[in-house]
XYZ file of C-alpha atoms in Angstrom:
724
model
C -36.595 95.876 66.936
C -38.155 98.974 68.569
C -38.317 100.951 65.266
C -34.778 102.081 65.998
C -34.757 105.162 63.848
C -37.375 107.339 62.258
C -36.292 108.185 58.781
C -36.879 111.644 57.472
C -39.982 112.159 55.374
C -39.012 110.869 51.928
C -38.602 113.346 49.165
C -40.501 112.988 45.887
C -37.307 111.674 44.313
C -36.994 109.084 47.139
C -40.519 107.959 46.449
C -39.978 107.662 42.723
C -36.772 105.656 43.093
C -38.248 103.423 45.793
C -41.359 102.821 43.762
C -39.265 101.881 40.759
C -37.379 99.399 42.828
C -40.177 97.658 44.703
C -43.113 98.041 42.294
C -41.612 98.438 38.908
C -44.638 100.463 37.812
C -43.896 104.110 38.716
C -41.199 105.579 36.473
C -42.510 109.050 35.832
C -39.989 111.729 36.880
C -37.159 109.224 37.241
C -34.162 110.380 35.254
C -31.649 108.083 33.494
C -29.220 108.838 36.340
C -31.813 107.642 38.867
C -32.345 104.457 36.878
C -28.626 103.805 36.791
C -28.552 104.112 40.556
C -30.820 101.154 41.167
C -27.979 98.669 41.423
C -24.297 98.350 41.958
C -22.194 98.187 38.825
C -22.041 94.713 37.347
C -19.859 93.371 34.534
C -22.213 91.258 32.491
C -20.466 88.647 30.326
C -21.342 87.253 26.944
C -23.799 84.765 28.382
C -25.859 87.222 30.391
C -26.089 88.079 34.072
C -26.741 84.522 35.280
C -24.039 82.496 33.674
C -20.221 82.685 33.600
C -18.112 80.120 31.805
C -14.416 79.787 32.640
C -11.645 79.086 30.075
C -11.544 75.528 31.287
C -15.274 75.138 30.584
C -16.461 75.202 34.165
C -19.910 76.778 34.514
C -20.753 79.263 37.262
C -24.418 80.052 37.882
C -25.027 83.470 39.425
C -27.731 83.176 42.099
C -29.832 86.277 42.773
C -31.116 84.554 45.921
C -29.257 84.223 49.227
C -28.421 80.796 50.635
C -29.223 80.786 54.366
C -29.787 77.068 54.871
C -32.669 76.382 52.541
C -30.474 74.847 49.826
C -31.862 76.820 46.858
C -28.483 77.200 45.146
C -28.556 73.598 44.006
C -31.977 73.883 42.439
C -31.178 77.165 40.738
C -27.997 75.751 39.279
C -29.811 72.662 38.095
C -32.300 74.711 36.109
C -29.475 76.357 34.182
C -27.477 73.166 33.812
C -30.500 71.206 32.472
C -31.156 73.622 29.596
C -27.456 74.259 28.986
C -26.698 70.502 29.061
C -23.719 71.283 31.277
C -21.619 68.772 33.159
C -23.269 68.915 36.567
C -20.090 67.921 38.316
C -18.426 71.154 36.929
C -21.248 73.524 37.840
C -20.683 76.013 40.607
C -22.787 78.726 42.256
C -21.858 82.294 42.979
C -23.865 84.920 44.826
C -25.093 87.813 42.670
C -24.177 91.373 43.535
C -26.922 93.758 44.647
C -28.537 94.980 41.483
C -32.301 95.110 41.175
C -32.248 95.887 37.490
C -30.614 92.508 36.763
C -31.587 90.351 39.646
C -35.047 91.395 40.895
C -37.527 88.911 42.270
C -40.182 88.674 39.557
C -42.996 88.978 42.117
C -42.082 92.345 43.696
C -39.544 93.952 41.375
C -36.904 94.056 44.090
C -33.939 91.803 44.707
C -35.235 89.747 47.560
C -35.357 86.139 48.791
C -38.657 85.378 50.413
C -42.130 83.960 50.007
C -40.681 80.529 49.085
C -40.181 81.984 45.602
C -36.499 81.401 44.741
C -37.146 78.489 42.401
C -40.583 79.535 41.154
C -39.705 83.074 40.087
C -36.391 81.908 38.554
C -37.841 78.974 36.661
C -38.498 80.584 33.297
C -35.726 83.124 33.661
C -32.988 80.539 34.310
C -34.301 78.040 31.749
C -34.074 80.727 29.069
C -30.619 81.726 30.242
C -29.356 78.173 30.006
C -31.054 77.501 26.690
C -29.676 80.754 25.214
C -26.105 79.921 26.196
C -26.504 76.445 24.754
C -27.794 77.847 21.478
C -24.726 80.133 21.282
C -22.398 77.163 21.678
C -24.305 75.090 19.166
C -24.174 77.960 16.629
C -20.433 78.351 17.249
C -19.898 74.646 16.577
C -22.105 74.775 13.471
C -20.082 77.657 12.144
C -16.794 75.898 12.824
C -17.826 72.612 11.352
C -20.060 74.040 8.578
C -23.005 71.858 9.510
C -26.661 72.589 10.381
C -27.301 73.378 14.034
C -30.022 70.659 14.089
C -27.375 67.971 13.636
C -25.459 68.911 16.813
C -26.211 67.366 20.219
C -24.996 68.516 23.595
C -24.420 66.439 26.706
C -22.306 67.146 29.834
C -20.674 70.215 28.207
C -19.651 68.227 25.095
C -20.976 69.069 21.626
C -21.118 66.221 19.102
C -21.888 65.922 15.424
C -22.960 62.777 13.619
C -19.717 62.885 11.665
C -17.804 62.197 14.874
C -16.638 65.735 15.406
C -16.673 66.850 19.043
C -15.818 69.973 21.050
C -16.064 71.014 24.654
C -17.354 74.284 26.044
C -13.734 75.212 26.638
C -12.895 74.549 22.999
C -15.697 76.751 21.720
C -15.800 79.430 24.409
C -14.147 82.255 22.430
C -16.339 81.577 19.351
C -19.550 81.143 21.351
C -18.989 84.449 23.175
C -19.087 86.199 19.822
C -22.413 84.696 18.734
C -25.322 87.128 19.156
C -27.758 85.679 21.738
C -30.911 84.469 19.942
C -34.006 86.512 20.653
C -36.072 83.397 21.160
C -35.029 79.888 22.175
C -36.837 76.618 22.438
C -36.947 75.173 25.939
C -36.851 71.449 26.613
C -39.947 69.326 27.038
C -39.886 68.485 30.784
C -40.347 64.809 29.754
C -36.790 64.922 28.386
C -35.160 66.319 31.562
C -32.126 64.274 32.606
C -31.041 66.282 35.650
C -34.057 68.097 37.085
C -36.113 65.788 39.263
C -33.320 63.368 39.864
C -31.338 62.585 43.064
C -28.266 63.969 41.354
C -29.407 67.465 42.237
C -27.697 67.732 45.597
C -26.379 70.754 47.502
C -23.272 72.488 46.198
C -22.374 74.042 49.565
C -22.205 70.945 51.777
C -18.437 70.591 51.687
C -17.772 74.243 52.558
C -20.247 74.161 55.353
C -18.737 70.950 56.679
C -15.076 71.872 56.555
C -15.463 75.437 57.869
C -14.543 77.254 54.651
C -18.015 78.659 54.131
C -17.960 82.334 54.926
C -20.485 83.957 57.308
C -20.579 87.495 58.642
C -18.913 86.530 61.945
C -15.982 85.155 59.862
C -15.283 88.572 58.246
C -11.939 90.022 59.307
C -10.889 93.196 57.551
C -7.857 95.446 58.138
C -8.428 98.102 60.822
C -11.954 96.742 61.472
C -13.829 97.739 64.605
C -16.603 95.871 66.411
C -19.800 97.455 67.725
C -22.645 96.578 70.013
C -25.697 98.675 70.767
C -27.598 99.171 74.024
C -31.269 99.014 73.021
C -34.153 100.266 75.140
C -35.870 97.652 77.316
C -39.313 98.711 76.021
C -40.307 99.093 72.374
C -40.755 102.735 71.330
C -38.493 104.163 74.028
C -35.703 106.590 73.142
C -32.432 107.629 74.698
C -32.940 110.413 77.272
C -29.342 110.610 78.406
C -26.315 108.316 78.941
C -23.103 108.235 80.896
C -20.189 106.516 79.062
C -17.587 107.236 81.702
C -17.216 103.639 82.896
C -17.674 102.180 79.422
C -14.769 104.222 78.048
C -12.528 102.803 80.812
C -12.857 99.308 79.357
C -9.727 98.279 77.570
C -10.320 98.173 73.836
C -13.311 100.506 73.803
C -12.719 103.186 71.098
C -15.854 105.298 71.245
C -19.380 105.533 72.616
C -22.125 107.526 70.993
C -25.834 107.680 70.403
C -27.516 106.266 67.267
C -31.240 106.335 66.443
C -31.776 102.897 67.941
C -29.834 103.337 71.186
C -26.234 103.825 72.344
C -23.407 102.263 70.315
C -20.190 101.011 71.869
C -17.357 100.720 69.336
C -14.305 98.651 70.337
C -11.303 96.726 69.044
C -13.119 93.390 69.527
C -16.415 91.849 70.478
C -15.589 91.192 74.049
C -14.506 94.771 74.702
C -17.694 96.057 73.028
C -19.782 93.729 75.242
C -18.050 94.818 78.448
C -18.308 98.430 77.454
C -22.001 98.114 76.810
C -22.528 96.453 80.190
C -20.733 99.395 81.856
C -23.003 101.975 80.233
C -25.515 103.969 82.245
C -28.474 104.857 80.043
C -31.641 106.717 80.982
C -34.594 106.043 78.665
C -37.469 108.272 77.623
C -40.462 105.922 77.729
C -43.286 108.399 77.119
C -44.173 106.705 73.807
C -43.068 103.217 74.756
C -45.374 100.145 74.705
C -45.861 99.330 78.374
C -48.471 96.614 78.205
C -47.716 92.990 78.775
C -48.599 90.301 76.197
C -51.559 89.145 78.306
C -53.012 92.654 78.265
C -52.474 92.973 74.498
C -54.218 89.610 73.952
C -57.108 90.743 76.184
C -57.408 93.946 74.156
C -57.766 91.813 71.050
C -60.476 89.731 72.779
C -62.296 92.919 73.729
C -62.349 93.933 70.086
C -63.768 90.524 69.196
C -66.413 90.849 71.866
C -67.427 94.291 70.697
C -66.227 95.984 73.918
C -63.772 98.124 71.884
C -65.376 99.555 68.778
C -62.601 101.999 67.874
C -60.937 99.520 65.474
C -62.429 99.183 62.035
C -63.378 95.697 60.733
C -62.333 94.924 57.132
C -64.099 92.194 55.161
C -62.009 89.630 53.252
C -64.616 87.052 52.239
C -68.360 87.694 52.165
C -71.060 85.648 50.509
C -74.793 85.314 51.058
C -76.883 86.735 53.914
C -75.025 86.258 57.185
C -77.184 88.689 59.229
C -78.678 85.979 61.437
C -75.394 84.091 61.992
C -74.132 86.257 64.831
C -77.028 85.291 67.078
C -77.515 81.719 65.866
C -77.806 79.034 68.509
C -78.648 75.348 68.647
C -77.252 71.875 68.132
C -76.200 72.689 64.597
C -74.003 75.615 65.687
C -70.277 75.396 66.384
C -68.239 78.123 68.025
C -64.521 78.352 68.904
C -61.880 80.903 69.704
C -58.196 80.349 68.966
C -55.284 82.283 70.453
C -51.690 82.464 69.119
C -48.774 84.103 70.885
C -45.855 86.222 69.779
C -43.107 84.062 68.281
C -39.393 84.697 67.802
C -37.573 83.771 64.613
C -34.801 82.203 66.725
C -32.242 81.931 63.890
C -29.091 80.017 64.780
C -27.014 83.015 63.637
C -28.172 86.258 65.317
C -28.188 89.492 63.363
C -24.826 90.989 62.280
C -23.436 93.156 59.533
C -20.159 94.692 58.392
C -20.292 98.240 56.986
C -17.873 100.888 55.814
C -18.811 104.442 54.790
C -16.393 106.551 52.828
C -18.144 109.819 51.812
C -20.959 108.738 49.585
C -19.699 105.221 49.085
C -21.028 102.393 51.250
C -19.884 98.800 51.361
C -21.872 96.171 53.195
C -20.688 92.576 53.800
C -23.225 90.264 55.402
C -26.042 87.813 54.649
C -28.437 90.162 52.947
C -31.916 88.720 52.400
C -33.283 91.844 50.758
C -30.420 93.685 48.982
C -32.745 96.217 47.424
C -34.333 97.228 50.747
C -30.856 97.337 52.359
C -29.464 99.536 49.544
C -32.404 101.932 49.835
C -32.189 102.275 53.614
C -28.392 102.577 53.663
C -28.491 105.205 50.908
C -31.021 107.310 52.811
C -28.813 107.334 55.869
C -25.675 108.306 54.014
C -27.413 110.618 51.508
C -26.311 108.811 48.317
C -27.953 106.902 45.504
C -28.748 103.210 46.089
C -26.249 102.268 43.393
C -23.482 103.663 45.599
C -24.242 100.996 48.174
C -22.251 97.881 47.328
C -23.397 94.624 49.018
C -21.359 91.455 49.212
C -23.831 88.812 50.272
C -22.497 85.949 52.357
C -24.110 82.798 53.676
C -26.409 83.347 56.625
C -27.355 80.949 59.431
C -31.142 80.989 58.981
C -33.677 83.794 58.635
C -37.295 82.535 58.557
C -38.206 86.081 57.467
C -36.130 87.925 60.112
C -33.324 89.277 57.862
C -35.664 91.104 55.467
C -37.696 93.978 56.851
C -38.678 97.412 55.537
C -36.479 99.237 57.981
C -33.357 97.027 57.413
C -33.105 97.490 61.158
C -29.748 95.984 62.138
C -28.254 96.948 58.766
C -29.290 100.548 59.213
C -27.916 100.472 62.713
C -24.542 99.261 61.374
C -24.496 101.981 58.646
C -25.225 104.701 61.226
C -22.278 103.518 63.304
C -19.941 103.229 60.282
C -21.002 106.710 59.103
C -20.058 108.133 62.548
C -16.720 106.286 62.521
C -16.083 107.516 58.939
C -13.007 107.370 56.743
C -14.159 104.092 55.219
C -13.113 102.158 58.332
C -15.086 98.931 58.480
C -17.302 98.241 61.484
C -18.814 94.872 62.386
C -22.052 95.121 64.272
C -22.728 92.128 66.523
C -26.079 91.266 68.046
C -26.234 88.623 70.762
C -29.152 86.234 70.781
C -30.570 88.210 73.691
C -30.449 91.344 71.477
C -32.506 89.699 68.769
C -34.901 88.038 71.202
C -35.617 91.227 73.105
C -35.094 93.999 70.472
C -36.070 92.230 67.270
C -39.284 91.449 65.431
C -41.950 88.856 66.176
C -44.773 86.925 64.634
C -47.755 88.856 65.974
C -50.341 87.741 68.525
C -53.439 86.592 66.670
C -56.969 85.811 67.926
C -59.531 84.039 65.809
C -63.259 83.581 66.497
C -65.173 81.113 64.361
C -68.872 80.380 64.283
C -70.292 77.829 61.875
C -73.808 76.468 61.362
C -74.212 73.051 59.802
C -76.725 71.911 57.192
C -78.882 68.811 57.494
C -75.990 66.649 56.180
C -73.486 68.038 58.736
C -71.565 70.331 56.335
C -70.984 74.092 56.802
C -74.017 76.135 55.774
C -72.746 79.482 57.141
C -69.313 80.513 58.365
C -68.613 83.584 60.439
C -64.897 84.378 60.914
C -63.206 87.129 62.762
C -59.421 87.747 63.067
C -57.708 90.367 65.261
C -53.968 90.908 64.884
C -51.341 93.527 64.076
C -50.683 94.357 60.467
C -47.226 93.415 59.243
C -47.573 95.460 56.052
C -48.729 98.697 57.647
C -46.436 101.479 56.542
C -44.860 99.261 53.904
C -43.297 100.937 50.829
C -44.394 97.898 48.849
C -47.740 97.922 47.003
C -50.397 96.035 48.921
C -53.135 95.917 46.390
C -56.856 95.955 47.258
C -58.308 94.691 50.484
C -56.786 94.144 53.952
C -53.231 93.056 54.717
C -52.974 89.648 53.005
C -50.309 88.476 55.441
C -52.949 88.257 58.135
C -55.650 86.438 56.216
C -53.841 84.244 53.671
C -54.871 80.665 54.249
C -58.324 81.673 55.441
C -59.166 83.867 52.476
C -59.642 81.528 49.562
C -59.842 78.422 51.692
C -61.681 75.558 49.971
C -63.760 75.205 53.180
C -65.110 78.718 52.721
C -65.598 78.158 48.996
C -67.722 75.125 49.844
C -69.855 77.171 52.324
C -72.931 79.052 50.914
C -72.880 81.889 53.440
C -69.576 83.459 54.576
C -68.891 86.547 56.681
C -65.139 86.851 57.270
C -63.531 90.051 58.590
C -60.233 91.194 60.128
C -59.270 94.038 62.493
C -55.829 95.576 62.893
C -55.317 97.370 66.256
C -52.196 99.431 66.781
C -49.666 97.900 69.139
C -46.148 99.161 69.865
C -44.541 95.716 69.505
C -42.667 95.338 66.137
C -43.948 92.459 64.054
C -42.740 90.769 60.902
C -43.383 87.799 58.679
C -42.389 84.461 60.260
C -41.918 81.287 58.247
C -45.207 80.742 56.397
C -46.561 84.135 57.615
C -50.367 84.149 57.826
C -50.587 80.422 57.375
C -48.892 80.012 60.801
C -52.279 80.589 62.350
C -54.911 80.327 59.590
C -53.912 76.696 58.748
C -54.445 75.739 62.390
C -57.799 77.453 62.671
C -59.209 76.058 59.422
C -57.902 72.511 59.890
C -58.658 72.088 63.555
C -62.109 73.588 63.013
C -62.829 71.146 60.189
C -61.880 68.186 62.398
C -64.253 69.398 65.065
C -67.012 69.961 62.579
C -66.578 66.481 61.194
C -66.824 64.905 64.658
C -69.843 67.094 65.472
C -71.454 65.724 62.333
C -70.489 62.188 63.163
C -68.299 61.806 60.083
C -64.764 60.662 59.432
C -62.477 63.773 59.239
C -60.731 62.521 56.110
C -63.984 61.733 54.284
C -65.413 65.042 55.477
C -62.505 66.911 53.856
C -62.855 64.919 50.694
C -66.519 65.929 50.360
C -65.690 69.604 50.906
C -62.783 69.539 48.444
C -65.038 68.047 45.757
C -67.662 70.680 46.416
C -65.063 73.479 46.213
C -63.302 71.991 43.215
C -60.061 71.755 45.175
C -58.541 68.966 43.184
C -54.986 69.572 44.361
C -56.035 69.420 48.009
C -57.874 66.195 47.383
C -54.931 64.681 45.547
C -52.452 65.622 48.255
C -54.711 64.318 50.996
C -55.262 60.995 49.166
C -51.506 60.686 48.521
C -50.669 61.210 52.207
C -53.367 58.777 53.390
C -52.190 56.167 50.912
C -48.521 56.498 51.941
C -49.422 56.465 55.677
C -51.016 53.076 55.411
C -54.304 51.839 56.788
C -53.358 51.762 60.483
C -51.476 54.033 62.831
C -48.473 52.678 64.662
C -49.842 50.752 67.658
C -50.276 53.027 70.693
C -50.322 56.232 68.623
C -53.245 58.370 67.454
C -53.436 59.963 64.023
C -54.302 63.486 62.979
C -54.606 64.901 59.453
C -54.232 68.421 58.107
C -54.051 69.879 54.590
C -53.133 73.437 53.652
C -52.118 75.490 50.601
C -49.508 78.194 50.919
C -47.051 79.795 48.487
C -48.627 77.954 45.599
C -48.067 74.453 47.056
C -50.439 72.084 48.803
C -49.169 70.008 51.692
C -51.037 67.205 53.452
C -49.672 65.684 56.635
C -50.584 62.717 58.769
C -49.079 62.974 62.289
C -48.881 60.114 64.761
C -49.038 61.345 68.339
C -49.260 59.994 71.883
C -48.917 61.454 75.307
C -45.853 60.697 77.409
C -46.033 61.898 81.004
C -49.064 63.995 79.967
C -47.327 65.892 77.186
C -47.614 65.317 73.410
C -44.955 63.296 71.645
C -44.893 63.195 67.818
C -43.333 60.021 66.502
C -44.010 59.959 62.744
C -45.169 62.463 60.138
C -46.150 61.481 56.603
C -46.114 64.484 54.332
C -47.382 64.695 50.732
C -46.507 67.865 48.770
C -47.718 69.149 45.439
C -45.138 71.748 44.513
C -45.191 71.518 40.733
C -42.091 70.191 39.003
C -39.786 68.814 41.664
C -36.443 70.304 40.671
C -34.530 68.698 43.561
C -36.471 65.915 45.337
C -33.772 65.517 47.935
C -33.973 69.200 48.890
C -37.773 69.194 48.915
C -37.597 66.383 51.460
C -35.081 68.330 53.506
C -37.323 71.430 53.475
C -40.320 69.424 54.491
C -38.382 67.925 57.388
C -36.968 71.282 58.404
C -40.302 73.038 58.051
C -42.169 70.392 60.042
C -39.638 70.476 62.865
C -39.711 74.290 62.917
C -43.527 74.334 63.010
C -43.638 71.564 65.615
C -41.180 73.540 67.776
C -43.567 76.487 67.763
C -46.624 74.340 68.246
C -45.223 72.586 71.315
C -43.131 75.326 72.960
C -42.998 78.634 71.028
C -44.100 81.702 72.937
C -42.681 85.213 73.534
C -44.263 86.947 76.471
C -43.989 90.547 77.662
C -44.265 91.822 81.214
C -44.990 95.513 81.476
C -43.702 95.926 77.953
C -40.438 94.071 78.512
C -39.716 90.789 76.676
C -39.317 87.959 79.205
C -37.303 85.576 77.008
C -33.651 86.026 76.090
C -32.114 82.746 74.878
C -32.920 79.103 74.335
C -33.100 78.520 78.082
C -36.231 80.553 78.214
C -37.418 80.292 74.589
C -37.709 76.489 74.217
C -37.143 74.881 70.869
C -37.443 71.307 69.617
C -34.477 69.086 70.479
C -32.977 66.370 68.345
C -34.466 63.579 70.444
C -37.900 65.162 70.110
C -37.850 65.356 66.321
C -40.263 62.949 64.547
C -39.444 60.612 61.718
C -40.608 62.495 58.619
C -41.483 60.796 55.337
C -41.877 63.075 52.323
C -43.799 62.049 49.238
C -44.021 64.320 46.188
C -47.277 64.420 44.281
C -46.379 64.099 40.532
C -46.985 67.285 38.638
C -46.060 68.901 35.326
C -46.841 72.412 36.476
C -44.127 75.038 37.098
C -42.456 74.822 40.490
C -44.052 76.499 43.475
C -42.924 77.145 47.074
C -41.210 74.564 49.227
C -39.354 76.369 52.056
C -42.423 77.404 54.053
C -45.481 75.245 53.119
C -44.500 72.387 55.407
C -44.392 74.550 58.521
C -48.043 75.545 59.150
C -49.573 72.046 58.609
C -47.929 70.191 61.465
C -49.590 72.081 64.348
C -53.195 71.322 63.313
C -52.199 67.721 62.389
C -50.906 67.277 65.973
C -53.918 69.013 67.492
C -56.242 66.797 65.464
C -54.346 63.691 66.655
C -54.769 64.837 70.238
C -58.485 65.437 69.557
C -58.717 61.820 68.389
C -56.691 60.655 71.356
C -58.565 62.282 74.224
C -61.487 64.210 72.587
C -60.126 67.552 73.743
C -59.859 70.424 71.286
C -56.990 72.888 71.336
C -57.848 76.540 71.619
C -54.450 78.017 72.369
C -50.822 77.452 71.308
C -48.267 76.419 72.407
C -49.427 73.000 73.522
C -46.853 72.863 76.289
C -46.615 76.128 78.222
C -43.767 77.151 80.485
C -41.532 74.307 79.191
């Protein structure tokens, strides 16, 4: 969105509370009342904040992470059920309330679903929760039967003693609830798991999502509820100069029209009336500070920075080793140079942005698919002038996100709160964005330009690597701690690459020019472009050296000590078989992101001159595979999402206005274009790592490498099919 509102400068107290929420390290000056405001009130039961057990023995796992299609609820529930030894058929999942004290993401100290971290940051936490509850039931049984706890076994919610005595969770519930939770519990040896890693771990939400009982924001119907739509400026950074609501107020069902920081809101009795009212508005925009350049001009500006024509932007090093002073002017047969260009991309979620809010004095209630409850609480509280704990959030299912629903401004959520505050009296307001709203007033994966220059040694391997990246910073202005060095969201996947580790001389730098187009993380974030650059470059270097691309990678992985990359590559090659499907060319790519390594083999041919991907073999090392079925689903979904962007994805601007509005102009992969995907999990005993995003960035370079093998033409710009 066009930075819809400019919040007031935060007070010292705001900074302290925010830092406590998102960093967990700054507590000085924060009173007990402040600390109590960090989350909505939660009634924690005897078994802690993650487990509820009903009188009939049914187990409910409280998920701190939203479910928006990725299927994490099943894996999270399985972690608890495994250590609790609960009957999997009687395990349910419930969404946690917004409370950062109880349900923060271990990586950032805020309650947030992102970075493919739902399973990984919950692994130890939920295992201990399940094991603790189990120990309480075992102690209760031991007390009742007067036997040692070591003589009691638990299976499928049934406790058994060698004497033949048995009791269910329901039988022992009252006694177990009185047992003090042990300070330390022994976790299972993963070799003894009976649920985790099996095909029994299937989604718990499939029935509700199939029969229509699953509740999304658009399903919310509350007494006396109003519906709102907002007229946003056509250019990012523009503001309302004036507006005429005369015709809008004539539309039947329109209740009110007023300005909000992001534009002009039309509030009505229903969605259709709000839409017609918005269409009848006459708004004049102040565009003095608006971004008026087109995407081509922005890309050219980035290229000018690369070429040294614009020296106003500072270069920041992210990987430097050895003396690279002569690399910039190096020429000859052993020198490789390439430039890669990536466009703006839309998140294109199946469910556009929406939210239901009510504001009654200092109390706020939000009902919607909140990806970052902590951020949403903070931003809503600042608008209303209350503590974050006064903002209650009921998190529903959401129809996709890919990063869109979590941003520092809580853009559409803040917009809804502004409207509900104006309406007042606690009357609920549902804000509805059309797909066109999100496509033209949302956030995008930024334009990125890479320039790579590599010199080869006598054996054909990289001797020196010069790398330049120009893009917008996603984290600029973030309230979250960034740590040392440049914005990691722009360089991840290049920084720390095994190819750079295997190269004696490295000079890698990044520049962040200011652009008025709002940008945000997009599924797999920096890896969306760094994976392509590194993997497509390596294929070209291998061919320049006259070597097989797979063997070339193996040699570099061994030199860099990248054992996981080597294992994933070998696993994928082994599963792909010795020969490609007749008539198809093969391309290989390997990349690490979010703690997981994914190798893919793509089989590609051209049909009527355009690429067609028929088969993809994926090998993933993601640590312990909690739910193999869901891992396969995430690989399939991630590959199709990445392939969609690789083939078609591109948002363009003309004179600062977004050209695309819906799927007729922003092309996505269709069912008949989806490849057959085979997922193979590399065996591992390490803790789980990310799954939702790591499959996405690998497919584009795998396809480009297959096309390179097919017709010896390298790819310097995505998408592969333009103007589709």
